[in-house]
Coordinates of N, CA, C and O in Angstrom, one line a residue:
M1 N -87.2 -17.2 -39.2 CA -85.7 -17.4 -39.1 C -85.8 -16.5 -40.3 O -86.3 -16.2 -41.5
I2 N -84.3 -15.3 -39.9 CA -84.1 -14.7 -41.4 C -82.6 -15.0 -42.8 O -81.4 -15.7 -41.0
L3 N -82.7 -15.5 -43.4 CA -81.5 -16.1 -43.9 C -80.7 -15.2 -44.6 O -81.7 -13.9 -45.2
L4 N -79.4 -14.9 -44.4 CA -78.7 -13.7 -45.1 C -78.0 -15.2 -45.3 O -77.3 -15.8 -45.9
Q5 N -77.6 -14.1 -47.0 CA -76.6 -15.1 -48.2 C -75.9 -14.0 -48.3 O -75.8 -12.5 -48.5
V6 N -74.6 -14.0 -47.9 CA -73.0 -13.4 -48.1 C -72.2 -13.7 -48.8 O -71.9 -14.7 -49.0
E7 N -72.2 -13.7 -49.8 CA -70.8 -13.2 -51.3 C -69.5 -13.2 -50.9 O -69.8 -12.2 -50.7
V8 N -68.4 -14.1 -50.6 CA -67.0 -13.8 -49.7 C -66.3 -14.5 -50.5 O -65.0 -14.3 -50.1
G9 N -66.4 -14.7 -51.9 CA -66.1 -15.8 -52.2 C -65.2 -17.2 -51.8 O -65.8 -17.3 -51.6
P10 N -63.9 -17.6 -52.4 CA -63.6 -19.1 -51.8 C -63.3 -18.7 -49.9 O -62.1 -19.4 -49.8
C11 N -63.9 -17.7 -49.4 CA -63.0 -17.6 -48.3 C -61.8 -17.3 -47.4 O -61.0 -17.9 -46.9
R12 N -61.5 -16.9 -48.6 CA -60.4 -15.5 -48.0 C -60.1 -14.5 -47.2 O -60.9 -13.7 -48.2
P13 N -59.6 -13.9 -46.2 CA -58.8 -15.2 -45.0 C -59.8 -15.7 -44.3 O -61.7 -16.2 -44.8
F14 N -58.9 -16.4 -43.8 CA -60.0 -17.5 -42.8 C -61.5 -16.8 -41.5 O -63.0 -16.2 -41.0
A15 N -60.5 -15.3 -41.2 CA -61.4 -14.6 -40.7 C -63.2 -14.3 -41.1 O -63.6 -13.9 -40.9
A16 N -62.9 -13.8 -42.6 CA -64.0 -13.6 -43.2 C -65.0 -14.5 -43.1 O -66.3 -14.4 -42.8
C17 N -65.1 -16.1 -42.9 CA -65.3 -17.3 -43.4 C -66.3 -17.4 -42.0 O -67.1 -17.0 -41.8
A18 N -66.0 -16.9 -41.1 CA -65.6 -17.2 -39.3 C -66.7 -16.2 -38.7 O -67.8 -16.3 -38.4
L19 N -66.7 -14.8 -39.5 CA -67.8 -13.8 -39.6 C -68.8 -14.2 -40.0 O -70.1 -13.7 -39.3
V20 N -69.1 -14.5 -41.5 CA -70.5 -15.1 -41.9 C -70.8 -16.5 -41.1 O -72.3 -16.0 -40.4
V21 N -70.3 -17.0 -40.5 CA -70.7 -18.1 -39.7 C -71.5 -17.4 -38.5 O -72.3 -17.8 -38.0
T22 N -70.3 -16.8 -38.1 CA -70.8 -16.2 -36.4 C -72.2 -15.5 -36.6 O -72.8 -15.7 -35.1
V23 N -72.2 -14.7 -37.9 CA -73.7 -13.9 -37.6 C -74.9 -14.5 -38.2 O -76.2 -14.4 -37.6
V24 N -75.1 -15.7 -39.0 CA -75.6 -16.6 -39.6 C -76.2 -17.5 -38.1 O -77.8 -17.8 -37.8
I25 N -75.6 -17.8 -37.3 CA -75.7 -18.3 -36.2 C -76.1 -17.8 -34.6 O -77.3 -18.0 -34.2
A26 N -75.8 -16.5 -34.7 CA -76.5 -15.2 -34.3 C -77.7 -15.0 -34.3 O -78.5 -14.6 -33.1
M27 N -77.6 -15.0 -35.3 CA -79.3 -14.4 -35.5 C -80.5 -15.7 -35.8 O -81.7 -15.8 -35.5
T28 N -79.8 -17.1 -36.0 CA -80.7 -17.7 -35.7 C -80.7 -17.9 -34.2 O -81.7 -17.7 -34.2
I29 N -79.9 -17.8 -33.2 CA -80.4 -18.0 -32.1 C -81.3 -16.7 -32.0 O -82.0 -17.1 -30.8
G30 N -81.0 -16.0 -32.3 CA -82.3 -14.4 -32.0 C -83.6 -15.1 -32.5 O -84.1 -14.2 -31.2
S31 N -83.7 -15.2 -33.4 CA -84.9 -16.0 -34.1 C -85.9 -16.8 -32.7 O -87.1 -16.3 -32.9
I32 N -84.8 -18.2 -32.7 CA -85.2 -18.4 -31.8 C -86.1 -18.6 -30.2 O -86.8 -18.4 -30.0
S33 N -84.6 -17.4 -29.6 CA -84.7 -16.7 -28.3 C -86.1 -15.7 -28.6 O -87.1 -16.3 -27.8
R34 N -86.2 -15.3 -29.6 CA -87.5 -14.2 -29.2 C -89.1 -15.2 -30.3 O -90.2 -14.9 -29.4
A35 N -88.7 -16.3 -30.3 CA -90.1 -16.6 -30.6 C -90.1 -18.2 -29.6 O -91.4 -18.1 -29.3
G36 N -89.2 -18.1 -28.7 CA -89.3 -18.7 -26.9 C -90.5 -17.5 -26.6 O -90.9 -17.8 -25.3
S37 N -89.7 -16.6 -26.0 CA -90.2 -15.1 -25.6 C -92.2 -15.1 -25.7 O -92.8 -14.5 -24.9
S38 N -92.2 -15.3 -27.4 CA -93.4 -14.7 -28.0 C -94.5 -16.4 -27.0 O -95.7 -15.5 -26.7
V39 N -93.8 -17.6 -26.9 CA -94.4 -18.4 -26.2 C -94.9 -17.8 -24.3 O -96.3 -18.2 -24.4
D40 N -93.5 -18.0 -24.2 CA -93.2 -17.2 -23.2 C -95.1 -15.9 -22.7 O -95.8 -16.1 -21.2
D41 N -94.6 -15.4 -23.4 CA -95.3 -14.2 -23.3 C -96.7 -14.0 -23.1 O -97.8 -13.7 -22.3
E42 N -97.5 -14.9 -24.4 CA -98.6 -15.8 -24.9 C -99.8 -16.2 -22.9 O -100.6 -16.5 -22.8
K43 N -98.2 -17.6 -22.7 CA -98.7 -18.0 -21.4 C -99.3 -17.1 -20.3 O -100.1 -17.6 -19.1
A44 N -98.4 -15.9 -19.8 CA -98.6 -15.1 -19.4 C -99.8 -14.3 -19.3 O -100.7 -13.7 -18.3
V45 N -100.1 -13.6 -20.9 CA -101.1 -13.0 -21.0 C -102.3 -13.6 -20.8 O -103.5 -13.3 -19.7
A46 N -102.6 -15.1 -20.9 CA -103.5 -16.2 -20.9 C -103.9 -16.1 -19.3 O -105.3 -16.3 -18.8
A47 N -102.5 -16.6 -18.7 CA -103.3 -16.3 -16.8 C -103.5 -14.9 -16.2 O -104.4 -15.4 -15.9
L48 N -102.8 -13.8 -16.8 CA -103.1 -12.4 -16.4 C -104.9 -12.3 -16.6 O -106.3 -12.0 -15.8
D49 N -105.2 -12.8 -17.7 CA -106.6 -12.8 -18.1 C -107.5 -13.7 -17.7 O -108.7 -13.6 -17.2
T50 N -107.4 -14.8 -17.0 CA -108.1 -15.5 -17.0 C -108.1 -15.7 -15.2 O -109.3 -15.8 -14.5
E51 N -107.1 -14.6 -14.8 CA -106.6 -13.9 -12.7 C -107.6 -13.1 -12.9 O -108.9 -12.4 -11.9
Y52 N -107.7 -11.5 -14.3 CA -108.9 -10.6 -14.0 C -109.7 -11.5 -14.1 O -111.5 -10.9 -13.2
Q53 N -109.9 -12.6 -15.2 CA -112.0 -13.1 -14.4 C -112.6 -13.5 -13.8 O -113.8 -13.2 -13.0
A54 N -111.7 -13.8 -13.1 CA -111.6 -14.7 -11.7 C -112.0 -13.3 -10.5 O -112.4 -13.3 -9.1
A55 N -110.6 -12.4 -11.5 CA -111.1 -11.5 -9.8 C -112.1 -10.6 -10.0 O -112.8 -9.9 -9.3
V56 N -113.4 -10.1 -11.6 CA -114.4 -9.7 -11.5 C -115.3 -10.3 -11.1 O -115.7 -9.6 -9.9
K57 N -115.6 -11.8 -11.5 CA -116.5 -12.8 -10.5 C -116.6 -12.7 -8.7 O -117.3 -12.4 -8.3
T58 N -115.3 -12.0 -8.1 CA -115.3 -12.4 -7.0 C -115.5 -10.8 -6.6 O -114.9 -10.4 -4.9
N59 N -115.5 -10.4 -6.9 CA -115.3 -8.4 -6.7 C -114.0 -8.1 -6.1 O -114.5 -7.4 -5.1
D60 N -113.2 -8.9 -6.6 CA -112.0 -8.7 -6.0 C -110.9 -7.3 -6.7 O -110.8 -7.1 -7.3
V61 N -111.4 -6.6 -5.9 CA -110.7 -4.6 -6.6 C -109.3 -4.9 -6.0 O -108.6 -4.2 -7.0
A62 N -108.8 -4.8 -5.7 CA -107.1 -5.1 -5.3 C -106.5 -5.7 -6.5 O -105.9 -4.5 -7.0
T63 N -106.9 -6.7 -7.3 CA -106.4 -7.6 -8.3 C -107.3 -6.4 -9.4 O -106.5 -6.7 -10.7
M64 N -108.1 -6.4 -9.8 CA -108.5 -5.5 -10.5 C -108.2 -4.6 -10.8 O -106.8 -3.7 -12.0
D65 N -107.4 -3.4 -9.7 CA -107.3 -2.5 -10.1 C -105.7 -2.6 -10.5 O -104.9 -1.7 -11.1
H66 N -105.1 -3.7 -9.9 CA -103.6 -4.4 -10.4 C -103.4 -4.2 -12.0 O -103.0 -4.2 -12.2
I67 N -104.2 -5.2 -12.4 CA -103.8 -5.5 -13.7 C -104.7 -3.8 -15.0 O -104.3 -4.6 -15.7
L68 N -105.5 -3.9 -14.5 CA -106.2 -2.9 -15.4 C -105.5 -1.2 -15.5 O -104.9 -1.0 -14.0
A69 N -104.8 -1.0 -16.7 CA -104.2 0.7 -16.9 C -104.9 1.4 -16.2 O -106.2 1.1 -16.1
D70 N -104.6 2.6 -16.0 CA -104.9 3.6 -15.2 C -106.3 4.2 -16.1 O -106.7 4.5 -16.4
D71 N -105.6 4.2 -17.8 CA -106.6 5.1 -18.5 C -107.4 3.6 -19.0 O -108.0 3.9 -20.9
F72 N -107.6 2.8 -18.9 CA -107.9 1.4 -19.3 C -109.3 1.8 -20.3 O -110.4 3.0 -19.4
V73 N -110.4 1.1 -21.0 CA -112.1 1.8 -21.3 C -112.7 0.3 -22.1 O -111.4 -0.6 -22.6
L74 N -113.2 -0.1 -21.9 CA -114.0 -0.9 -22.0 C -115.4 -0.2 -23.1 O -115.7 0.5 -22.7
V75 N -115.6 -1.0 -24.2 CA -116.9 -0.5 -24.7 C -117.4 -1.9 -24.9 O -116.6 -2.6 -25.5
T76 N -118.6 -2.2 -24.9 CA -119.9 -3.4 -24.7 C -120.5 -3.4 -26.1 O -120.6 -2.6 -27.0
G77 N -121.1 -4.1 -26.2 CA -121.9 -4.2 -27.6 C -122.5 -3.5 -27.7 O -123.1 -3.4 -28.9
L78 N -123.9 -3.1 -26.3 CA -124.8 -2.1 -26.8 C -123.8 -0.7 -26.8 O -124.2 1.3 -27.2
G79 N -122.2 -0.2 -26.9 CA -121.5 0.9 -27.2 C -121.6 1.8 -26.5 O -121.5 3.0 -25.9
K80 N -121.3 1.0 -25.2 CA -121.5 1.7 -23.7 C -119.8 1.6 -23.3 O -119.5 0.3 -23.5
T81 N -119.5 2.3 -22.7 CA -118.2 2.3 -22.5 C -118.0 2.8 -20.4 O -119.1 3.3 -20.6
Y82 N -117.0 2.2 -20.7 CA -116.5 2.2 -19.6 C -115.1 1.8 -18.8 O -114.2 1.6 -19.4
T83 N -114.6 3.2 -17.8 CA -113.3 3.5 -17.6 C -112.8 2.1 -15.9 O -113.9 1.3 -15.8
K84 N -111.5 2.1 -15.8 CA -111.0 1.4 -14.8 C -112.0 2.2 -14.0 O -112.2 1.4 -12.8
A85 N -111.9 3.3 -13.4 CA -112.9 3.9 -12.3 C -113.9 3.6 -12.7 O -114.7 2.2 -10.8
D86 N -114.8 2.9 -13.1 CA -116.7 2.8 -13.2 C -116.6 0.8 -12.7 O -117.3 0.8 -11.8
L87 N -115.3 0.5 -13.3 CA -115.6 -1.3 -13.5 C -115.3 -1.3 -12.0 O -115.5 -2.2 -10.9
L88 N -114.2 -0.4 -11.1 CA -113.9 -0.7 -9.9 C -114.7 -0.2 -9.0 O -115.2 -0.6 -8.0
N89 N -115.8 0.7 -9.1 CA -116.5 1.2 -8.1 C -117.6 0.4 -8.2 O -118.4 -0.4 -7.6
E90 N -117.6 -0.3 -9.4 CA -118.6 -1.5 -9.5 C -118.3 -2.7 -8.7 O -119.6 -3.2 -8.4
A91 N -117.1 -3.1 -9.4 CA -117.0 -4.3 -8.2 C -117.1 -3.2 -6.5 O -117.6 -4.8 -5.6
R92 N -117.2 -2.0 -5.8 CA -117.1 -2.7 -4.8 C -118.1 -2.2 -4.2 O -118.6 -2.7 -3.7
S93 N -119.1 -1.8 -5.6 CA -120.8 -2.1 -4.9 C -121.1 -3.1 -4.8 O -122.5 -3.3 -4.3
K94 N -120.6 -4.5 -5.7 CA -121.2 -5.6 -5.0 C -122.4 -5.3 -6.0 O -123.2 -7.1 -5.0
R95 N -123.0 -4.8 -7.2 CA -124.3 -5.6 -7.1 C -124.2 -6.7 -7.8 O -125.6 -6.6 -8.3
M96 N -123.1 -7.0 -8.4 CA -123.4 -8.2 -9.4 C -123.0 -9.4 -8.5 O -121.6 -9.0 -7.9
V97 N -123.8 -10.1 -8.7 CA -123.8 -11.2 -7.6 C -123.0 -12.6 -8.9 O -123.6 -12.8 -9.0
Y98 N -122.0 -13.3 -9.4 CA -121.3 -13.8 -10.4 C -121.7 -15.3 -9.5 O -121.2 -16.3 -8.3
E99 N -122.4 -16.0 -10.7 CA -122.2 -17.8 -10.4 C -120.8 -18.4 -11.6 O -120.6 -19.2 -10.6
H100 N -121.3 -17.5 -12.6 CA -120.6 -17.5 -12.9 C -119.8 -17.0 -13.8 O -120.3 -15.8 -14.3
Q101 N -118.3 -16.9 -13.8 CA -118.1 -15.3 -14.8 C -116.3 -16.4 -15.9 O -115.2 -15.7 -15.0
E102 N -116.9 -17.0 -16.2 CA -115.6 -17.6 -16.7 C -115.5 -17.5 -18.8 O -116.4 -17.7 -19.3
D103 N -114.4 -18.1 -19.0 CA -113.9 -17.6 -20.6 C -114.0 -19.4 -20.8 O -113.4 -20.5 -20.4
S104 N -113.9 -19.2 -22.1 CA -113.4 -20.7 -23.2 C -112.7 -20.6 -24.3 O -112.7 -19.1 -24.8
A105 N -112.9 -21.0 -24.9 CA -111.8 -20.7 -26.8 C -110.8 -19.9 -26.4 O -110.8 -18.8 -27.2
Q106 N -110.4 -19.8 -25.3 CA -109.5 -18.4 -25.1 C -107.8 -18.2 -26.1 O -107.2 -19.3 -26.2
K107 N -108.0 -17.1 -26.7 CA -107.0 -17.4 -27.8 C -106.1 -16.4 -27.9 O -106.4 -15.0 -27.8
V108 N -104.9 -16.3 -27.2 CA -103.8 -15.3 -26.9 C -103.5 -15.3 -28.6 O -102.4 -16.2 -28.6
R109 N -102.7 -13.9 -29.1 CA -101.9 -13.6 -29.9 C -100.7 -12.1 -29.1 O -101.0 -11.2 -28.3
V110 N -99.6 -12.3 -29.7 CA -98.9 -11.4 -29.2 C -97.9 -10.6 -30.2 O -97.1 -11.5 -30.6
W111 N -98.4 -9.0 -30.1 CA -97.2 -8.6 -31.2 C -96.4 -7.6 -30.6 O -96.8 -6.7 -30.4
G112 N -95.2 -8.3 -30.2 CA -93.9 -7.3 -29.3 C -95.1 -7.3 -28.1 O -94.3 -8.0 -27.5
D113 N -95.1 -5.7 -28.3 CA -95.6 -5.9 -25.8 C -96.7 -5.4 -26.5 O -97.3 -4.6 -25.8
T114 N -97.6 -5.4 -27.5 CA -99.3 -5.9 -27.6 C -99.0 -7.8 -27.4 O -98.9 -7.9 -28.3
A115 N -100.6 -7.6 -27.3 CA -101.0 -8.7 -27.0 C -102.6 -8.6 -27.0 O -103.0 -8.0 -26.2
V116 N -103.4 -9.5 -27.7 CA -105.1 -9.6 -27.8 C -105.3 -11.4 -27.0 O -104.7 -12.0 -28.2
V117 N -106.1 -10.6 -26.6 CA -106.8 -12.4 -26.1 C -108.3 -12.1 -26.5 O -109.4 -11.5 -26.4
T118 N -108.8 -13.4 -27.1 CA -110.3 -13.4 -27.7 C -110.8 -14.4 -26.9 O -109.6 -15.4 -26.4
A119 N -111.5 -14.3 -26.1 CA -112.5 -15.4 -25.7 C -114.2 -15.7 -25.7 O -114.4 -14.7 -25.9
L120 N -115.1 -16.6 -25.9 CA -116.2 -16.8 -25.4 C -116.4 -16.3 -23.8 O -115.5 -17.4 -22.9
L121 N -117.0 -15.9 -23.3 CA -117.0 -15.3 -21.6 C -119.0 -15.9 -21.4 O -120.1 -15.6 -22.4
W122 N -118.6 -17.0 -20.2 CA -120.1 -17.2 -20.1 C -120.2 -16.2 -18.6 O -119.7 -16.3 -17.4
A123 N -121.1 -14.9 -18.8 CA -121.4 -14.7 -16.7 C -122.8 -15.4 -16.4 O -124.1 -15.5 -17.5
K124 N -123.4 -15.4 -15.2 CA -124.1 -15.5 -14.9 C -124.7 -15.3 -13.6 O -123.2 -15.7 -12.7
G125 N -125.3 -14.9 -12.7 CA -125.9 -14.3 -11.6 C -126.4 -13.6 -11.9 O -127.6 -13.5 -11.9
T126 N -126.3 -12.7 -10.3 CA -127.7 -11.4 -10.2 C -127.3 -10.3 -10.3 O -126.4 -10.3 -10.0
E127 N -127.9 -9.5 -10.6 CA -127.7 -7.9 -11.0 C -128.9 -7.4 -9.5 O -129.4 -7.0 -10.1
E128 N -128.0 -6.8 -8.6 CA -129.8 -6.3 -8.0 C -130.3 -7.0 -8.0 O -132.1 -6.4 -7.9
G129 N -130.4 -8.1 -7.7 CA -131.7 -9.6 -7.3 C -132.1 -9.8 -8.7 O -132.7 -11.2 -8.4
K130 N -131.6 -9.6 -9.7 CA -132.4 -9.4 -11.0 C -131.4 -10.5 -11.6 O -130.3 -10.3 -12.0
A131 N -131.8 -12.1 -12.4 CA -130.5 -12.9 -13.4 C -130.9 -12.4 -14.2 O -131.3 -11.8 -14.7
F132 N -129.2 -13.5 -14.1 CA -129.0 -12.8 -15.8 C -128.0 -14.5 -16.2 O -127.5 -14.7 -15.3
D133 N -128.3 -14.4 -17.3 CA -127.7 -15.7 -17.7 C -127.2 -15.6 -19.8 O -128.0 -15.0 -20.7
Y134 N -125.9 -15.4 -19.6 CA -125.6 -15.3 -21.4 C -124.2 -15.2 -21.1 O -123.1 -15.4 -20.5
K135 N -124.3 -15.5 -22.4 CA -122.0 -15.0 -23.6 C -121.9 -14.4 -23.8 O -123.0 -14.2 -25.1
L136 N -121.2 -13.8 -24.4 CA -120.2 -13.3 -25.3 C -119.0 -13.5 -25.4 O -118.0 -13.6 -25.0
W137 N -118.7 -12.9 -26.8 CA -117.2 -12.8 -27.6 C -116.4 -11.4 -26.6 O -117.4 -10.8 -26.8
F138 N -115.2 -11.3 -26.0 CA -114.1 -10.2 -26.1 C -113.1 -10.3 -26.3 O -112.9 -11.0 -26.8
S139 N -112.7 -9.5 -26.7 CA -111.0 -9.3 -26.9 C -111.1 -7.7 -25.9 O -111.1 -7.2 -25.5
D140 N -109.4 -9.1 -25.3 CA -108.8 -7.8 -24.7 C -107.3 -7.7 -24.7 O -107.0 -8.6 -25.9
T141 N -106.7 -6.1 -25.4 CA -105.7 -5.4 -24.8 C -105.0 -5.6 -24.4 O -105.2 -4.5 -23.0
Y142 N -103.9 -5.8 -24.2 CA -102.7 -6.3 -22.6 C -101.6 -5.6 -23.6 O -101.1 -5.4 -24.2
V143 N -101.4 -4.7 -22.5 CA -99.2 -3.6 -23.3 C -98.5 -4.0 -22.5 O -98.7 -4.3 -20.9
R144 N -97.5 -4.9 -22.8 CA -95.8 -4.7 -21.5 C -95.7 -3.2 -20.8 O -95.6 -2.7 -22.5
T145 N -96.0 -3.0 -20.2 CA -94.9 -1.5 -19.8 C -93.7 -2.1 -18.3 O -93.6 -3.6 -18.2
P146 N -93.2 -1.4 -18.2 CA -92.1 -2.0 -16.9 C -92.3 -2.4 -15.9 O -91.4 -2.7 -15.7
T147 N -93.9 -2.1 -15.1 CA -93.9 -3.0 -13.9 C -94.6 -4.3 -14.4 O -95.5 -5.4 -13.8
G148 N -95.2 -5.0 -16.3 CA -95.4 -5.9 -16.1 C -96.6 -5.5 -17.2 O -96.8 -4.3 -17.8
W149 N -97.7 -6.6 -17.9 CA -98.5 -6.7 -18.2 C -99.6 -5.8 -17.7 O -99.8 -6.4 -17.2
R150 N -100.1 -5.2 -18.7 CA -101.7 -4.4 -18.0 C -102.2 -4.3 -19.2 O -102.6 -3.9 -20.3
Y151 N -103.7 -4.6 -18.3 CA -105.0 -4.5 -19.1 C -105.9 -3.1 -19.2 O -105.5 -2.6 -19.1
V152 N -105.2 -3.1 -21.2 CA -105.8 -1.3 -21.3 C -107.1 -1.2 -22.7 O -108.1 -0.4 -22.5
F153 N -107.3 -2.3 -22.8 CA -109.0 -2.5 -23.6 C -109.5 -3.1 -23.8 O -109.1 -4.6 -24.4
G154 N -110.8 -3.2 -23.5 CA -111.6 -3.6 -24.0 C -112.9 -4.1 -24.8 O -113.1 -3.2 -25.1
Q155 N -113.1 -4.7 -25.6 CA -113.9 -5.2 -26.2 C -115.0 -6.3 -27.2 O -114.3 -7.1 -26.6
A156 N -116.6 -5.9 -25.5 CA -117.4 -7.1 -26.2 C -118.7 -7.3 -27.4 O -118.6 -5.9 -27.7
S157 N -119.0 -8.6 -27.4 CA -119.5 -8.6 -28.0 C -121.2 -8.3 -28.2 O -121.1 -8.2 -26.6
T158 N -122.0 -8.5 -28.6 CA -123.7 -8.1 -28.0 C -124.0 -9.7 -27.6 O -122.5 -10.4 -27.8
R159 N -124.9 -9.4 -26.5 CA -124.6 -11.1 -25.7 C -124.9 -12.5 -27.4 O -126.0 -11.8 -28.0
L160 N -125.1 -13.1 -26.8 CA -125.3 -14.6 -27.9 C -126.9 -14.5 -27.6 O -127.4 -14.5 -26.5
P161 N -127.6 -15.4 -28.8 CA -128.6 -16.0 -29.3 C -128.1 -17.0 -27.8 O -127.6 -17.8 -28.2
K162 N -129.2 -17.6 -27.2 CA -129.4 -18.4 -26.1 C -129.7 -19.8 -27.4 O -130.0 -19.6 -28.9
T163 N -129.1 -20.8 -27.2 CA -129.0 -21.8 -28.4 C -129.5 -23.8 -27.8 O -129.2 -23.5 -26.4
P164 N -130.9 -23.8 -28.2 CA -131.0 -25.3 -27.8 C -130.5 -26.0 -27.0 O -129.4 -26.3 -27.7

């Protein structure tokens, strides 16, 4: 909240006092509504990121296509990069069959029209018949567009060591 201190003397005329009170109230309401929309944005982006992970798990190309921005880029912990087209082609091929593709410890931070999701991802399944089972941290960046939030950039850590 922004505090405004205005010196108007003994408040003469009355209109000056009324104006100061109105400005302070408007600023207070504005900051409250912005805070409320930030919470709504956090919930919307969290749900969208969860929806995206579910789409990857089921190789749902249509949902992935809708959520990913056209200029999307993913950078893995090994330094490999993937575009939107790469991920959609991978899903179409169905080379990956997931038993698990879920995240935990999800945290969303919103700054205006940009949101970053961090979470711990557990991926388990098969790739061309070969089993995989790993966890890694990721950060997903979303940007608000005229048509809604879009996933624009992802960065994943290296696979975490197995813990006993």
